[in-house]
XYZ file of N, CA and C in Angstrom:
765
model
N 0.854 -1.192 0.000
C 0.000 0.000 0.000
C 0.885 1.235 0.000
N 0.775 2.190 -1.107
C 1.629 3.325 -1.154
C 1.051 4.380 -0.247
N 1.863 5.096 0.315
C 1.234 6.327 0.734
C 1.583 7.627 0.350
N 0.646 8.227 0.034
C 0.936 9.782 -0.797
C 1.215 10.814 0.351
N 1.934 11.708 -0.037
C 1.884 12.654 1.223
C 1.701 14.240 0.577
N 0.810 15.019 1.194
C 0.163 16.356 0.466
C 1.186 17.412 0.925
N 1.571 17.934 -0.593
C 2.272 19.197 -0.029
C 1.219 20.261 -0.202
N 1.949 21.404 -0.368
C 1.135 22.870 -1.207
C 1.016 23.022 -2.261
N 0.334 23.297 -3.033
C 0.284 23.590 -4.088
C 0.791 24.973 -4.977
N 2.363 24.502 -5.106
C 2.995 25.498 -5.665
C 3.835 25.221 -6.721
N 4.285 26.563 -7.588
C 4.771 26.027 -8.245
C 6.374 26.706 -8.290
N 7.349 25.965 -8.947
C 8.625 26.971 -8.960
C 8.672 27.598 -9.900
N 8.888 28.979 -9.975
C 9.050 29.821 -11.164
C 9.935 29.549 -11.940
N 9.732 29.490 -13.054
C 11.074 28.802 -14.129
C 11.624 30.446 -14.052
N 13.196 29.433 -13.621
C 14.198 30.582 -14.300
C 14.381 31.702 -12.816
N 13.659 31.321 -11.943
C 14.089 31.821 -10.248
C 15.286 31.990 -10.622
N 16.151 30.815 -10.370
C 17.371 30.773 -9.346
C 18.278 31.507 -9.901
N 18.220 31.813 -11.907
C 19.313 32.661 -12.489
C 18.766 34.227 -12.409
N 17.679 34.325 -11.951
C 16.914 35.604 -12.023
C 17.468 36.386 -11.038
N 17.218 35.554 -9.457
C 17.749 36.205 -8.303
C 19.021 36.203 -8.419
N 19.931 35.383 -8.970
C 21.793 35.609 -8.889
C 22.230 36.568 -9.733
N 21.412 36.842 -10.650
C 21.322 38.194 -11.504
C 21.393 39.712 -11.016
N 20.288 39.610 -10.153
C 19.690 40.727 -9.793
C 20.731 40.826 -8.298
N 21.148 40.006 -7.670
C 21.782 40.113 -6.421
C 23.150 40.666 -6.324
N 23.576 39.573 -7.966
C 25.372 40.318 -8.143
C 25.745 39.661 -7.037
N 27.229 40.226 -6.235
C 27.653 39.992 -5.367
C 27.639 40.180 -3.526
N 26.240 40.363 -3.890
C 25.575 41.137 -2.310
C 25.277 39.288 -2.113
N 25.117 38.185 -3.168
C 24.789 37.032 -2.725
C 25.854 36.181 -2.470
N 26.227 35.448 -1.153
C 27.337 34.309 -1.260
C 27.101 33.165 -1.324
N 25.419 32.837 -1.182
C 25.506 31.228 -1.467
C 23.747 31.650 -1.702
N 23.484 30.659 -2.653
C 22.021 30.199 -2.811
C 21.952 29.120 -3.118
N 20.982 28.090 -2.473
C 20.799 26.727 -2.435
C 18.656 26.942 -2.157
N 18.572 25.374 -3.047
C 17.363 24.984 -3.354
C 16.763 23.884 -2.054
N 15.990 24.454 -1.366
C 15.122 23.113 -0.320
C 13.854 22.987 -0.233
N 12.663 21.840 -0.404
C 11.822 21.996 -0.058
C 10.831 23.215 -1.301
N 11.314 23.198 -2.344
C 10.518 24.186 -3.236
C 10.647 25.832 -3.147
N 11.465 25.974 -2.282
C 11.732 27.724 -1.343
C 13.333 27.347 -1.955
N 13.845 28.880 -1.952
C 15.003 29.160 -2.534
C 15.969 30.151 -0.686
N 17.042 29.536 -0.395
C 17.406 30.223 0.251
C 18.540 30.843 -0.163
N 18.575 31.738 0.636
C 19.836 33.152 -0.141
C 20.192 33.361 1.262
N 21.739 33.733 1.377
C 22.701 33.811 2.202
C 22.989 34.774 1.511
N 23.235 35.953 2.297
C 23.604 37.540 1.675
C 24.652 38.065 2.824
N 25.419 39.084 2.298
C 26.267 39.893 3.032
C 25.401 41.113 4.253
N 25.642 40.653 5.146
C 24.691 41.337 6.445
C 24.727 43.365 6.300
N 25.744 43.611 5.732
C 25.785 44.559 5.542
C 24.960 45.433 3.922
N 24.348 44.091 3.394
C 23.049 44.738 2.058
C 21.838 43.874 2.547
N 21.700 43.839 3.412
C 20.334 43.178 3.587
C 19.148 44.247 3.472
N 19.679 45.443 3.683
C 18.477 46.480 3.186
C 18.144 46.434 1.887
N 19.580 46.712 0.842
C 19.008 46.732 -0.174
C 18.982 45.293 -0.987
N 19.025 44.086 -0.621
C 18.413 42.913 -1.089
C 17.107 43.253 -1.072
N 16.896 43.147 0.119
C 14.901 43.013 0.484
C 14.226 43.447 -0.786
N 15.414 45.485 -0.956
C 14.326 46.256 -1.881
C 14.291 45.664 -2.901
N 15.513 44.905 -3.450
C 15.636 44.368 -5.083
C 14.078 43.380 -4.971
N 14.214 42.272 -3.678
C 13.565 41.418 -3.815
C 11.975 41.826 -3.995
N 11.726 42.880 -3.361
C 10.370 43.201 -3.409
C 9.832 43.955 -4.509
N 10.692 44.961 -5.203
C 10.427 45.620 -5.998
C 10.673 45.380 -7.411
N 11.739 44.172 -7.710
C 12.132 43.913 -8.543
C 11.488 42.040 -8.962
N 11.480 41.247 -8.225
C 11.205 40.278 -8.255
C 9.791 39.729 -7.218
N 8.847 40.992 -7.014
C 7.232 40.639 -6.702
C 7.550 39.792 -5.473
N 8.065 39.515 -4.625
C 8.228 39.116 -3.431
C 7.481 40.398 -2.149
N 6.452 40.736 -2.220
C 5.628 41.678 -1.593
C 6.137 41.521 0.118
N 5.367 40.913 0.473
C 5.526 40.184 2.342
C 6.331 40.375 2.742
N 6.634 40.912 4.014
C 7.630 39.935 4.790
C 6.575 39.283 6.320
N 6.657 38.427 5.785
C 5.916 37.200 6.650
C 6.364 36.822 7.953
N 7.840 37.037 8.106
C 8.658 36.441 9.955
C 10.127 36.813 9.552
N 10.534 37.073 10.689
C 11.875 36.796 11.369
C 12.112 36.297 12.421
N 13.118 35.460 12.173
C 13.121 34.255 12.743
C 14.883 34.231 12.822
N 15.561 33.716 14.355
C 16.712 33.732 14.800
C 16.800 32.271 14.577
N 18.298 32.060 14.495
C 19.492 30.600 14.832
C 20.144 30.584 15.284
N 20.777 29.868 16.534
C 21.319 29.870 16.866
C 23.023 28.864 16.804
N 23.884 28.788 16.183
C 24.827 27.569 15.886
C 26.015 28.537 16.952
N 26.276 28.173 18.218
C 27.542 28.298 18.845
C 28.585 27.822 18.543
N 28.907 26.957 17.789
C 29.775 26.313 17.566
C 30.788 27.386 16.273
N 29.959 28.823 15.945
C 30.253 29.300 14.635
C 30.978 30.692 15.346
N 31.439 31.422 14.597
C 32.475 32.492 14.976
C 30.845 33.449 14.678
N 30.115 33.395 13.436
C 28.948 34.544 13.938
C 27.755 33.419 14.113
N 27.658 33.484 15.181
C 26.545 32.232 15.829
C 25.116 32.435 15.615
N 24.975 33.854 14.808
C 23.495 33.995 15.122
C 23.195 33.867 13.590
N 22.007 33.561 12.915
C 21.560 33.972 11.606
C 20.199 34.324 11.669
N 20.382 35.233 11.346
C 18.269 36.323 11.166
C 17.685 35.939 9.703
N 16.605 34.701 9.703
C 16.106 34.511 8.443
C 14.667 35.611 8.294
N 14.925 35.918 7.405
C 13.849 36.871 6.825
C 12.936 35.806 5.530
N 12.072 35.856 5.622
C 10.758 34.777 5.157
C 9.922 35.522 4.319
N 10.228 35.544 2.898
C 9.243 36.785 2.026
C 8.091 36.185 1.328
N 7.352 36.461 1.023
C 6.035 35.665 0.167
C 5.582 36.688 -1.004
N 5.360 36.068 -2.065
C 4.895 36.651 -3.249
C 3.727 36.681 -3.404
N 2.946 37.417 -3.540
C 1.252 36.887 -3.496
C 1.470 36.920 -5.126
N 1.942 37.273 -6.318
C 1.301 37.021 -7.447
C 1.957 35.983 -8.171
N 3.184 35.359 -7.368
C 4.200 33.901 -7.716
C 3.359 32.802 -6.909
N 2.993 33.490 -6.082
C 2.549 32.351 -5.083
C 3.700 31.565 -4.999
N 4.513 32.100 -4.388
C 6.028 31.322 -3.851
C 6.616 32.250 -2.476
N 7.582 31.713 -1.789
C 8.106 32.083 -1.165
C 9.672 31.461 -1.322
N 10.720 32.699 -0.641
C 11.617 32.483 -0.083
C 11.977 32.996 1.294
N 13.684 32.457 1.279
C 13.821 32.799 2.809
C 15.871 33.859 2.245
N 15.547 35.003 2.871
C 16.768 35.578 3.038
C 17.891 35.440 4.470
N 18.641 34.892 4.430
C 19.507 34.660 5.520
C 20.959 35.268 5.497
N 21.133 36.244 6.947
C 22.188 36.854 7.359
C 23.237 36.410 8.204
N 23.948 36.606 8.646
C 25.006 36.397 9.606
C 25.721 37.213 10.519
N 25.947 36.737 11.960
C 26.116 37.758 12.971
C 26.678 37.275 14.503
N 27.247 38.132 14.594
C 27.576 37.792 16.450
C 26.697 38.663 17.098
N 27.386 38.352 18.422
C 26.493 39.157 19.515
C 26.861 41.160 19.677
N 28.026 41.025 18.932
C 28.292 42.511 19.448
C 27.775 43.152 17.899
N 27.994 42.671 16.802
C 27.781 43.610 15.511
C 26.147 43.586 14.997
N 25.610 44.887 14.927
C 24.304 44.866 14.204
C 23.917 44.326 13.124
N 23.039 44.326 12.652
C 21.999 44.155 11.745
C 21.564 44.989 11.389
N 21.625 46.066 10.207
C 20.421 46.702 9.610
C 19.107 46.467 9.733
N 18.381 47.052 10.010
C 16.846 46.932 10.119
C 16.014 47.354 8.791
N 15.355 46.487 8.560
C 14.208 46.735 7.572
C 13.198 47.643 7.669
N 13.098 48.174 8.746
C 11.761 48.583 8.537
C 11.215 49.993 8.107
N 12.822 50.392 7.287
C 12.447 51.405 6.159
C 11.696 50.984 5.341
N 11.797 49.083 4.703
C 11.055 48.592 3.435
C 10.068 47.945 3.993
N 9.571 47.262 5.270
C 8.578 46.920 5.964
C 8.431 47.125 7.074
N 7.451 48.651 7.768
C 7.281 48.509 8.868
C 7.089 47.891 9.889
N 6.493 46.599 9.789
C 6.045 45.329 10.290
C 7.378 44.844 11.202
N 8.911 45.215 10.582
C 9.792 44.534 11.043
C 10.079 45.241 12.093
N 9.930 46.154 12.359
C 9.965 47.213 13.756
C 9.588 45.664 14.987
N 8.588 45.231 14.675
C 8.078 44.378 15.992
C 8.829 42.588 16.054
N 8.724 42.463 14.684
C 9.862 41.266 14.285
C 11.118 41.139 14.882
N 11.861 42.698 14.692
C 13.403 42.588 14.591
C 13.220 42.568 16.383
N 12.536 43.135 16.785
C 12.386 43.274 18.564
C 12.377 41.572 19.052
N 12.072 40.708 18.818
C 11.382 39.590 19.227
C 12.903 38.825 19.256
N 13.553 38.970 18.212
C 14.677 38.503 17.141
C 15.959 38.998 18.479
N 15.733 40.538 18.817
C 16.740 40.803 19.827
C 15.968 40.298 21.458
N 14.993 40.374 21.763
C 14.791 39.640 22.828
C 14.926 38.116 22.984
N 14.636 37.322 22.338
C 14.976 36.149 22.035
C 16.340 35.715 22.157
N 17.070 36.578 21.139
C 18.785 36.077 20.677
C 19.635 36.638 21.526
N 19.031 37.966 21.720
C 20.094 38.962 21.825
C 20.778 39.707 20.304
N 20.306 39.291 19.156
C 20.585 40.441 18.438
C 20.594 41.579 18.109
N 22.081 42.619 17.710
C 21.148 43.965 17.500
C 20.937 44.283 16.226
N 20.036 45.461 15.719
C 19.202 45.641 14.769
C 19.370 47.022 14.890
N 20.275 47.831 14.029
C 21.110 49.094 13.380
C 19.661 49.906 12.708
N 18.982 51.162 13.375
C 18.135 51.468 12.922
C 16.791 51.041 13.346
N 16.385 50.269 14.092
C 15.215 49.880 14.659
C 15.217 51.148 15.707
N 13.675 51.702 15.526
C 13.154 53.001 16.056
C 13.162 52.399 18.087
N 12.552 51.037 17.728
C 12.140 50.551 19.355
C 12.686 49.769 19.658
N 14.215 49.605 19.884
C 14.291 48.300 20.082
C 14.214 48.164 21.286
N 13.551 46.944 21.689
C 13.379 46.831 23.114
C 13.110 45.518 23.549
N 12.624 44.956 24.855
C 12.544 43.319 24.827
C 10.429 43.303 24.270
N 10.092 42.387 23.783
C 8.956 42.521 23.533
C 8.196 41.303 24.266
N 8.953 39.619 25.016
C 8.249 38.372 25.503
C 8.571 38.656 26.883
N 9.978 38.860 26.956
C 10.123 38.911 28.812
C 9.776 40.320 29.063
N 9.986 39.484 30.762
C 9.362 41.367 31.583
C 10.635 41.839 31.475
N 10.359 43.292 32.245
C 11.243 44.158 32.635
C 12.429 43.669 33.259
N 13.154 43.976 33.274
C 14.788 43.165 33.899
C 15.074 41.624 33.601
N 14.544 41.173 32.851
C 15.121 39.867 32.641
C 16.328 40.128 32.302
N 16.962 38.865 32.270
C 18.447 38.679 32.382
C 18.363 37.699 31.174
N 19.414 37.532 30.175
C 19.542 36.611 29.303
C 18.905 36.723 28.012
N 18.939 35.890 27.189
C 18.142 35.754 26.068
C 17.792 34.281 26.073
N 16.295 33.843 25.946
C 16.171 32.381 26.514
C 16.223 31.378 25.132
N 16.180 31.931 23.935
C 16.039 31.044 22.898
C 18.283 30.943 22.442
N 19.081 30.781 22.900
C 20.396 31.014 23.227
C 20.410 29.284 23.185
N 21.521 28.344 22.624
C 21.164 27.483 22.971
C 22.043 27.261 24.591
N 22.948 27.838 25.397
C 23.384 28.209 26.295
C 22.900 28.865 27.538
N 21.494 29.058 27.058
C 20.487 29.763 28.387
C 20.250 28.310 28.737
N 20.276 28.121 30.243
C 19.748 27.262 30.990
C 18.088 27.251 31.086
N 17.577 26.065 30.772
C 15.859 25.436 30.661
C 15.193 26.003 31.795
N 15.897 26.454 32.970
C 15.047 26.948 34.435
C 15.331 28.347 34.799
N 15.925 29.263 33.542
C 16.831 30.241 34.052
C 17.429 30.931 34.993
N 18.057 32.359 35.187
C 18.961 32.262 35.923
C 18.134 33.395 36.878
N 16.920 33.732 37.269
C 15.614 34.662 38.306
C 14.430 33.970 37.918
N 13.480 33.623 39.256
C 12.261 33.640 38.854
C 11.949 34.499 39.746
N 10.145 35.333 39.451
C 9.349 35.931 40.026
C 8.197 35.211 40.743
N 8.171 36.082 41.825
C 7.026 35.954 42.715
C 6.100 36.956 43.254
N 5.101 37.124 43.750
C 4.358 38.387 44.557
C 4.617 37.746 45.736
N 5.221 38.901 46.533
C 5.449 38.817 47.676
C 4.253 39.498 48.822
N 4.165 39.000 49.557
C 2.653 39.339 50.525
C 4.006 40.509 50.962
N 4.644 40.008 51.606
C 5.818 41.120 52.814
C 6.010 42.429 51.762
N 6.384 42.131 50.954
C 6.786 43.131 50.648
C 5.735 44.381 49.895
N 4.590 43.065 49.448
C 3.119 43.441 48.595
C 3.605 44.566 47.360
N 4.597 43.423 46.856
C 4.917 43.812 45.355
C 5.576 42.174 44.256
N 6.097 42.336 43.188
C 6.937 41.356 42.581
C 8.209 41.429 42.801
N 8.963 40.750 43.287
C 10.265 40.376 43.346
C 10.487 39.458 42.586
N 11.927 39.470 42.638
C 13.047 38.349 41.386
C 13.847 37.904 42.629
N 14.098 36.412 42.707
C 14.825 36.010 43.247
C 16.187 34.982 42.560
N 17.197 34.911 42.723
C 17.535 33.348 41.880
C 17.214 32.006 41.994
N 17.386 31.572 40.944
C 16.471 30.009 41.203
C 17.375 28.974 41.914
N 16.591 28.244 42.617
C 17.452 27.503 43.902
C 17.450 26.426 43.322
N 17.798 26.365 42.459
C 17.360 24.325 41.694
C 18.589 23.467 41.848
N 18.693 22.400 42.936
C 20.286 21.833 42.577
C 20.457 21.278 40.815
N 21.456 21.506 41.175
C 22.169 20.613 39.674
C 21.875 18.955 39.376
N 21.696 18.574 40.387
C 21.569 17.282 40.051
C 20.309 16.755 39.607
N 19.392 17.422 39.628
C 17.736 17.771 38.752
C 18.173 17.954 37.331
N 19.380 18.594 36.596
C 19.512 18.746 35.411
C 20.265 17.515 34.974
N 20.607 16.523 35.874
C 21.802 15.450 35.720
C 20.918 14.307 35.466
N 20.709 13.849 33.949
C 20.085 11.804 33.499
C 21.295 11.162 33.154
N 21.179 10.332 34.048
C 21.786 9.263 32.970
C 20.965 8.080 32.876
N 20.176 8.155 32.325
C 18.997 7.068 31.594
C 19.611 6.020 31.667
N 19.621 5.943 33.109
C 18.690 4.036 33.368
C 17.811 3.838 33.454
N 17.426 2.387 33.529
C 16.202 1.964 33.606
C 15.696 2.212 35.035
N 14.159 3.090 35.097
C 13.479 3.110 36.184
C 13.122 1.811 36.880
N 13.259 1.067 36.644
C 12.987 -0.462 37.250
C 14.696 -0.872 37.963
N 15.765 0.222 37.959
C 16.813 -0.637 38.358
C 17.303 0.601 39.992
N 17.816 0.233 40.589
C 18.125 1.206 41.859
C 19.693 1.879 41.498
N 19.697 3.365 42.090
C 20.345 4.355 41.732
C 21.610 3.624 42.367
N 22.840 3.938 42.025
C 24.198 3.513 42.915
C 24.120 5.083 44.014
N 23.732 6.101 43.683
C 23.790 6.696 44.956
C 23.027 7.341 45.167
N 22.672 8.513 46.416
C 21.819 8.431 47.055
C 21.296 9.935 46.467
N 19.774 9.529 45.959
C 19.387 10.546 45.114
C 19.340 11.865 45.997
N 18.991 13.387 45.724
C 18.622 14.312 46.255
C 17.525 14.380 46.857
N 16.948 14.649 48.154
C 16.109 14.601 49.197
C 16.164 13.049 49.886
N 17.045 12.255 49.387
C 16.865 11.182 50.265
C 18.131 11.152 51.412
N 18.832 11.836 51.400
C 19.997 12.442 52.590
C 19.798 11.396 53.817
N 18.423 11.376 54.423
C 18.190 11.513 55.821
C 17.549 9.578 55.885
N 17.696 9.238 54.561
C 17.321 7.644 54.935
C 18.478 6.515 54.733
N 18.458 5.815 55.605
C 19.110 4.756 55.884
C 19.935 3.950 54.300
N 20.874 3.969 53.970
C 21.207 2.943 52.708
C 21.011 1.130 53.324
N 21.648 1.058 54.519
C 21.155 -0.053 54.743
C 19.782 -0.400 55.452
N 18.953 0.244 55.801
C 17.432 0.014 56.096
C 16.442 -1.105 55.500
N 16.316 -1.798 56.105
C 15.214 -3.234 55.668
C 14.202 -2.846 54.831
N 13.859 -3.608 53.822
C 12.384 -3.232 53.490
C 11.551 -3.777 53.700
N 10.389 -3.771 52.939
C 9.403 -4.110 53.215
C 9.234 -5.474 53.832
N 8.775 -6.286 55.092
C 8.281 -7.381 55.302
C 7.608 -8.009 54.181
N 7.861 -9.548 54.281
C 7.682 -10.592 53.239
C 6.530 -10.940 54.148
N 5.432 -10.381 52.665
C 3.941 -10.841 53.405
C 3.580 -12.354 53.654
N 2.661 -11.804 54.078
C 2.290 -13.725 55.018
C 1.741 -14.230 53.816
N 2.216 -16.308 54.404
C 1.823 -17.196 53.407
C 0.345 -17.280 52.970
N -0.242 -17.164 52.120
C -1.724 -17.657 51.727
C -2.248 -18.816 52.574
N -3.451 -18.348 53.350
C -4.302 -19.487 54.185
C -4.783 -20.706 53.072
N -4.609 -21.740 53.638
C -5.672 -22.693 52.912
C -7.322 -22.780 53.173
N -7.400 -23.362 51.809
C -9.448 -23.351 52.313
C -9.264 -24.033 53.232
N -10.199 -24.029 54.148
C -10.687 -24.828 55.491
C -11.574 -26.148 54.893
N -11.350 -27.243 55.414
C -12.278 -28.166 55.390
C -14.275 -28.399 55.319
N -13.922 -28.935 54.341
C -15.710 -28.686 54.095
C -16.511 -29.493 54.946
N -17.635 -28.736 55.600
C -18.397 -29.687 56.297
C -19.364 -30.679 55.803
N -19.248 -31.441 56.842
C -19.985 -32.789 56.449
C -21.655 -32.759 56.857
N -22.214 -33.142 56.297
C -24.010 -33.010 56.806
C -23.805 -34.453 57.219
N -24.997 -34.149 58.343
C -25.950 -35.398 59.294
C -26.881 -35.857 58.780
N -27.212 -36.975 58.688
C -28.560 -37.615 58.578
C -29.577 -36.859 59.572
N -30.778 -36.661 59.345
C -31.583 -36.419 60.509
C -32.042 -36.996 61.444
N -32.552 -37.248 62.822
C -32.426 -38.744 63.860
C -33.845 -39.307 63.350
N -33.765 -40.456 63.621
C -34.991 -41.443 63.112
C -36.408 -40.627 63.818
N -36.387 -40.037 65.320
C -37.954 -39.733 65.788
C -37.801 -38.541 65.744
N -38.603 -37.428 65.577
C -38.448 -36.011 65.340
C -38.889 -35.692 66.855
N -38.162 -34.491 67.187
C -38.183 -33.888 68.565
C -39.599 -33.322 68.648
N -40.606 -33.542 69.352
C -42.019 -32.765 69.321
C -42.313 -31.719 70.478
N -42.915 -31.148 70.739
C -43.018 -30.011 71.850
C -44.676 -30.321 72.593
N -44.504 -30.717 73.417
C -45.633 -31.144 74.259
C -46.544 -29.953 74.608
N -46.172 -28.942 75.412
C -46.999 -28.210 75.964
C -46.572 -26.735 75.313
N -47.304 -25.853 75.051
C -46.479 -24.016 74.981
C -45.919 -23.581 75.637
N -45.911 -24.262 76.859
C -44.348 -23.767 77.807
C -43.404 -23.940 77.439
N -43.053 -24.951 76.823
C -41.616 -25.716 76.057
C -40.912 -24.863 75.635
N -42.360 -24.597 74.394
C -41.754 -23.066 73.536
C -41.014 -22.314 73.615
N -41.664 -21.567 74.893
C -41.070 -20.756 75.728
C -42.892 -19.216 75.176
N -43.317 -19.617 74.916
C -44.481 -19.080 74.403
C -45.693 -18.888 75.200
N -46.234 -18.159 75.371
C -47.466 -17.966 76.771
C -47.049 -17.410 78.202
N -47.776 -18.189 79.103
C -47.467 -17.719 80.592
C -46.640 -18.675 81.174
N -46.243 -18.988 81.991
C -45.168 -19.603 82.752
C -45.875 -21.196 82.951
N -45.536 -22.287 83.116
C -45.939 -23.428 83.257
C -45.297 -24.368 84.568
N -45.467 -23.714 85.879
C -44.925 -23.843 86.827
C -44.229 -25.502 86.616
N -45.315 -25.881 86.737
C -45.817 -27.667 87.156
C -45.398 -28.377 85.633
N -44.936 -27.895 84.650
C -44.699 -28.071 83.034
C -45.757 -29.171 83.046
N -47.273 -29.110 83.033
C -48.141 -30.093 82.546
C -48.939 -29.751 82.012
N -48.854 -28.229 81.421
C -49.928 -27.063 80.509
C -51.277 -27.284 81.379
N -51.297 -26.838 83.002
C -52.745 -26.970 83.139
C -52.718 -25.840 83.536
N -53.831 -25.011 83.320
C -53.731 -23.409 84.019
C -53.930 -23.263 85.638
């Protein structure tokens, strides 16, 4: 049994990929084909005027997202993809820059205002900066956060949490008290016992008994045996017997 799998319904523009290397010249250093979308790797310092070529010259209208990467392992660790859509190609691509933490980014949002709130998200998130953004500012965390949490180097529990404090009857930031050994697996099997002694168990015994070995299963009890009934049946002479009526001093039922 085959199985089909549904994409979108798009198509590639014949003649894209020599169109945009045309029009880009040497503002482009790499373009590669994925997934039906064309990505472009550009010099961080023309990303303004790419966009305009792209929009004005090659009907790429939108800009749809910006969107951060993070690769530490790279001398500029960050890359800001810019995500354009054509409404009359009905196609999209993706423009991609390159960057560290100390050198800007030009900001778009001479050619799309929209990116004013994008490029913000992009520096709260990463920590990127954005050369020309009117606001830049944090736009997900509160006020004083510390860090950038989408980093792949920000710690999963970060480094303040908040509380309302009755005492003080405001929000405070405190640091987070989490031991380390909460961030520490080494995936064994839950069915096997730790070699040492996990966190909060400090105060119990390693050699301590366990559980008592429950008691053996009773046996059924012996089944009883029935009687014959006696050959003369017991009869009751008088209603005193009973125990029924008035008292029968003399037991001879005479009143």
């Amino acid at each position: 049994m085959s199985v089909s799998h549904a994409f979108p319904r798009f198509a590639m523009p014949e003649g894209l990929g020599d169109a945009l290397t045309a029009a880009l010249g040497d503002q482009l250093i790499q373009i590669r084909e994925c997934v039906g979308e064309y990505a472009l790797h550009v010099r961080r310092d023309a990303i303004v005027e790419v966009v305009t070529i792209l929009r004005d010259q090659l009907a790429y209208q939108q800009l749809m997202e910006i969107a951060g990467v993070d690769y530490p392992d790279r001398a500029e660790r960050f890359e800001v993809v810019y995500c354009l859509l054509s409404l009359t190609r009905n196609h999209r691509i993706r423009v991609h820059v390159a960057t560290d933490e100390a050198t800007p980014v030009p900001s778009v949002t001479g050619v799309w205002p929209v990116a004013g709130w994008l490029e913000r998200e992009v520096y709260d998130m990463y920590g990127v900066l954005f050369d020309g953004n009117p606001d830049l500012r944090r736009i997900l965390t509160d006020y004083g956060f510390k860090g950038h949490p989408q980093r792949k180097d920000f710690p999963l529990t970060g480094y303040v949490e908040l509380r309302y404090s009755e005492r003080d009857k405001r929000v405070v930031y405190e640091p987070v008290k989490l031991a380390q050994d909460f961030r520490s697996f080494d995936f064994m099997s839950p069915w096997e016992g730790a070699d040492y002694i996990l966190p909060g168990d400090e105060k119990a015994s390693a050699t301590q008994p366990g559980a008592p070995t429950p008691a053996p299963a009773q046996t059924a009890p012996e089944p009883v045996k029935g009687e014959a009934p006696p050959a003369t049946p017991k009869t009751t002479e008088s209603p005193a017997q009973t125990g029924e009526g008035k008292a029968d001093p003399k037991g001879d039922g005479a009143k």
